[in-house]
Amino acid sequence: MSALLEVEDLTAAYGASQALFGVSLSLGEGRALALMGRNGMGKTTTIACIMRMMAARSGRIAFAGHDLARLPAHRAARLGLGLVPEGRRAFRGLTVRENLIAAARRGEWTLERVYALFPRLEERAQQRSETLSGGEQQMLVIGRALMTNPKLLILDEATEGLAPVVRAEIWSAIRALKAQGQSILVVDKSLRELAEVADDCVVLERGRDVWHGTPAALTGDVAQRFLGV
Ligand code: ATP
């Protein structure tokens, strides 16, 4: 069976500065893959290439049976890639509910289902998004991504800079999504929380995938060497 997402020998550059030197990874349907590595190792760049926000220089990206490199970016997004980007972004001037409805595409995800996952969003349904707390805005951004009914949800540092209690709430939602069969690609610095949700890990170092394995194997020397923990 072919994987939902297959990245093969991806290279990419910002002008003359090469950021990816050959990244390969594979993510099966219903699985959660953690993309790890220290700052500046190429995680966000890899995601930008998958999302077609950035053109790869070489390599292959296959998603749901399509060769992404051959599709224009807007078509690629419609194939079912849902990104929660680094840093929060909801539409200012819209309420929580309006933000969610604006993102909706046909599928299993509805307002009710997002509210069930994040009850706080239902409590704040009529509130303008710019007046939400940081954690609530992040829940809204995740809710918006889910409303697009993504085949693959991509979370880039979804809990960064948030208070511990809110982080815990968001991680618990991510675990619930995984249990519901959602395929997830997750970038985060918290090894402990990644270990609870990820089936597999890929570690990037200077633009290369240097380690593949399960979270359980990412301990001791390996964690020290690649992640500095
Ligand atoms: P972080 O955890 O800090 O977000 P990352 O693993 O996501 O790190 P990337 O953001 O993908 O790393 O960066 C990979 C390399 O590309 C780094 O050397 C970075 O300086 C460089 N880079 C990233 N964005 C740009 C840009 N817009 N212009 C030039 N170089 C960039």
Coordinates of C-alpha atoms and ligand atoms in Angstrom, one line a residue:
M1 CA 0.0 0.0 0.0
S2 CA 1.4 3.4 -0.9
A3 CA 1.8 6.1 1.8
L4 CA -0.5 9.1 2.1
L5 CA 2.6 11.4 2.0
E6 CA 5.9 10.4 0.5
V7 CA 8.8 12.8 0.3
E8 CA 11.9 11.6 -1.5
D9 CA 15.3 13.3 -1.6
L10 CA 13.9 16.8 -1.4
T11 CA 16.3 19.7 -1.8
A12 CA 15.4 23.4 -1.6
A13 CA 17.1 26.8 -1.3
Y14 CA 16.5 30.4 -0.4
G15 CA 18.3 32.1 -3.3
A16 CA 21.9 31.0 -3.1
S17 CA 21.5 29.5 0.3
Q18 CA 20.6 25.9 0.3
A19 CA 18.4 24.8 3.2
L20 CA 17.5 21.2 2.3
F21 CA 20.1 18.7 1.0
G22 CA 18.0 15.6 0.6
V23 CA 15.0 14.9 2.9
S24 CA 13.0 11.8 2.7
L25 CA 10.1 10.8 4.8
S26 CA 6.9 8.7 4.6
L27 CA 3.6 9.0 6.4
G28 CA 0.9 6.4 6.2
E29 CA -2.8 7.0 6.4
G30 CA -4.0 7.5 10.0
R31 CA -0.4 7.8 11.3
A32 CA 1.3 10.6 13.1
L33 CA 4.8 11.5 12.2
A34 CA 7.0 13.9 14.2
L35 CA 9.5 16.0 12.3
M36 CA 12.2 16.9 14.7
G37 CA 15.5 18.7 14.9
R38 CA 17.1 21.7 16.5
N39 CA 16.5 25.3 15.3
G40 CA 17.2 26.0 11.7
M41 CA 17.6 22.4 10.6
G42 CA 14.9 22.6 7.9
K43 CA 11.6 21.6 9.4
T44 CA 9.6 24.6 8.4
T45 CA 11.3 24.6 5.0
T46 CA 10.3 21.0 4.5
I47 CA 6.7 21.9 5.4
A48 CA 6.7 24.9 3.0
C49 CA 7.8 22.6 0.2
I50 CA 5.0 20.1 1.0
M51 CA 2.5 22.9 1.1
R52 CA 3.8 24.3 -2.2
M53 CA 4.5 27.6 -0.5
M54 CA 8.0 27.2 -1.7
A55 CA 9.3 25.4 -4.8
A56 CA 11.6 22.4 -4.3
R57 CA 14.8 22.4 -6.2
S58 CA 14.7 18.7 -6.7
G59 CA 13.1 15.6 -5.3
R60 CA 9.7 14.1 -5.3
I61 CA 6.6 14.8 -3.1
A62 CA 3.7 12.5 -3.5
F63 CA 0.4 13.1 -1.7
A64 CA -2.7 10.9 -1.9
G65 CA -1.5 9.5 -5.1
H66 CA -0.7 12.8 -6.7
D67 CA 2.7 14.1 -7.7
L68 CA 2.6 17.5 -5.9
A69 CA 5.4 19.0 -8.0
R70 CA 3.2 18.8 -11.1
L71 CA 0.3 20.6 -9.6
P72 CA -0.1 24.4 -9.1
A73 CA -0.1 25.4 -5.5
H74 CA -3.9 26.1 -5.2
R75 CA -4.7 22.7 -6.5
A76 CA -2.3 21.1 -4.1
A77 CA -4.1 22.8 -1.1
R78 CA -7.4 21.4 -2.3
L79 CA -6.1 17.9 -2.3
G80 CA -6.4 17.9 1.5
L81 CA -3.4 19.4 3.1
G82 CA -4.4 21.4 6.2
L83 CA -1.6 23.6 7.7
V84 CA -1.4 25.1 11.1
P85 CA 1.5 27.5 10.5
E86 CA 4.1 28.6 13.0
G87 CA 2.7 31.7 14.7
R88 CA -1.0 32.4 15.1
R89 CA -3.1 33.7 12.3
A90 CA -6.9 34.0 12.3
F91 CA -8.9 36.6 10.3
R92 CA -9.2 39.8 12.3
G93 CA -12.6 41.4 12.3
L94 CA -14.4 38.1 12.2
T95 CA -15.9 36.2 15.1
V96 CA -14.8 32.7 16.0
R97 CA -17.8 31.2 14.3
E98 CA -17.3 33.3 11.2
N99 CA -13.6 32.3 11.1
L100 CA -14.6 28.6 11.2
I101 CA -17.4 28.9 8.6
A102 CA -15.1 30.8 6.2
A103 CA -12.7 27.8 6.2
A104 CA -15.4 25.1 5.7
R105 CA -15.2 22.6 2.9
R106 CA -17.4 19.6 2.4
G107 CA -16.7 16.7 4.6
E108 CA -17.0 15.2 8.1
W109 CA -15.8 18.3 10.0
T110 CA -18.6 20.6 11.1
L111 CA -18.8 23.5 13.6
E112 CA -20.3 21.1 16.1
R113 CA -17.4 18.7 15.8
V114 CA -14.8 21.5 16.2
Y115 CA -16.7 22.8 19.2
A116 CA -16.8 19.3 20.7
L117 CA -13.0 19.2 20.3
F118 CA -12.5 22.7 21.7
P119 CA -15.4 23.6 23.9
R120 CA -13.8 27.0 24.6
L121 CA -14.4 28.0 21.0
E122 CA -18.1 27.4 21.4
E123 CA -18.1 29.6 24.5
R124 CA -16.4 32.3 22.5
A125 CA -18.3 31.7 19.3
Q126 CA -19.5 35.4 18.9
Q127 CA -16.2 36.9 20.1
R128 CA -13.9 38.6 17.5
S129 CA -10.8 36.5 17.0
E130 CA -8.3 39.3 17.8
T131 CA -9.7 39.5 21.3
L132 CA -9.1 35.9 22.1
S133 CA -6.2 34.8 24.3
G134 CA -3.1 33.3 22.6
G135 CA -4.2 29.8 23.4
E136 CA -7.7 30.3 22.2
Q137 CA -6.4 31.8 18.9
Q138 CA -4.3 28.7 18.4
M139 CA -7.3 26.5 19.0
L140 CA -9.2 28.6 16.4
V141 CA -6.4 28.2 13.9
I142 CA -6.4 24.4 14.4
G143 CA -10.2 24.5 14.2
R144 CA -10.0 26.3 10.9
A145 CA -7.6 23.8 9.5
L146 CA -10.0 21.0 10.5
M147 CA -12.9 22.7 8.9
T148 CA -11.1 22.3 5.5
N149 CA -11.4 18.5 6.1
P150 CA -7.7 17.8 5.6
K151 CA -6.5 14.3 4.7
L152 CA -3.3 15.4 6.4
L153 CA -3.1 17.9 9.3
I154 CA 0.3 19.6 9.5
L155 CA 1.1 21.3 12.9
D156 CA 4.2 23.5 12.9
E157 CA 5.0 24.4 16.6
A158 CA 1.3 24.5 17.5
T159 CA 1.9 25.0 21.2
E160 CA 4.9 27.3 21.1
G161 CA 4.8 30.3 23.6
L162 CA 1.6 29.1 25.2
A163 CA 0.9 28.7 28.9
P164 CA 1.3 25.1 30.2
V165 CA -2.4 24.6 30.9
V166 CA -3.3 25.7 27.4
R167 CA -0.6 23.6 25.9
A168 CA -1.9 20.6 27.7
E169 CA -5.4 21.3 26.4
I170 CA -4.1 21.5 22.8
W171 CA -2.0 18.3 23.1
S172 CA -5.0 16.5 24.5
A173 CA -7.0 17.6 21.4
I174 CA -4.2 16.4 19.1
R175 CA -4.2 13.0 20.8
A176 CA -8.0 12.9 20.4
L177 CA -7.6 13.7 16.7
K178 CA -5.0 10.9 16.3
A179 CA -7.4 8.5 18.0
Q180 CA -10.1 9.5 15.6
G181 CA -7.9 8.4 12.7
Q182 CA -6.6 11.8 11.6
S183 CA -3.2 11.6 9.8
I184 CA -0.9 14.2 11.3
L185 CA 2.6 15.6 10.6
V186 CA 3.8 17.4 13.7
V187 CA 6.7 19.7 14.4
D188 CA 7.4 20.5 18.0
K189 CA 10.2 20.8 20.5
S190 CA 8.5 18.9 23.3
L191 CA 9.8 15.4 23.1
R192 CA 7.6 14.1 25.9
E193 CA 4.3 15.3 24.2
L194 CA 5.4 14.2 20.8
A195 CA 6.2 10.7 22.1
E196 CA 2.5 10.4 23.2
V197 CA 1.1 11.1 19.8
A198 CA 3.7 10.2 17.2
D199 CA 4.1 6.7 15.7
D200 CA 7.3 7.6 14.0
C201 CA 10.0 10.3 14.2
V202 CA 12.3 11.8 11.6
V203 CA 15.1 14.0 12.8
L204 CA 16.6 16.7 10.5
E205 CA 20.1 17.9 10.8
R206 CA 21.4 20.7 8.5
G207 CA 18.8 20.0 5.9
R208 CA 19.1 16.2 5.9
D209 CA 17.1 13.4 7.5
V210 CA 19.6 11.8 9.7
W211 CA 17.5 9.6 11.9
H212 CA 14.3 7.6 11.5
G213 CA 12.6 5.6 14.3
T214 CA 10.0 5.4 17.0
P215 CA 9.7 7.9 19.8
A216 CA 10.6 5.2 22.2
A217 CA 14.0 4.8 20.5
L218 CA 14.7 8.5 20.6
T219 CA 16.3 8.6 24.0
G220 CA 19.7 8.7 25.6
D221 CA 22.6 9.3 23.2
V222 CA 20.4 9.7 20.1
A223 CA 18.3 12.4 21.7
Q224 CA 21.4 14.1 23.1
R225 CA 23.2 14.0 19.7
F226 CA 20.3 15.2 17.5
L227 CA 18.1 17.3 19.8
G228 CA 20.5 18.3 22.5
V229 CA 18.2 17.0 25.3
Ligands
ATP1 P1 13.0 26.5 13.6 O1 12.7 25.4 14.6 O2 13.9 27.6 14.2 O3 11.8 27.0 13.0 P2 13.5 24.9 11.3 O4 14.1 23.5 11.5 O5 12.1 25.0 11.0 O6 13.9 25.8 12.5 P3 13.9 26.3 8.8 O7 13.1 27.5 9.2 O8 13.4 25.4 7.8 O9 14.4 25.5 10.1 O10 15.4 26.8 8.3 C1 16.3 26.0 7.6 C2 17.5 26.9 7.1 O11 17.0 27.8 6.1 C3 18.1 27.8 8.2 O12 19.5 27.8 7.9 C4 17.4 29.1 8.0 O13 18.3 30.2 8.4 C5 17.2 29.2 6.5 N1 16.0 30.0 6.1 C6 14.8 29.8 6.6 N2 14.0 30.7 6.1 C7 14.7 31.5 5.2 C8 14.5 32.6 4.4 N3 13.2 33.1 4.3 N4 15.5 33.2 3.7 C9 16.7 32.7 3.9 N5 17.0 31.6 4.6 C10 16.1 31.0 5.3

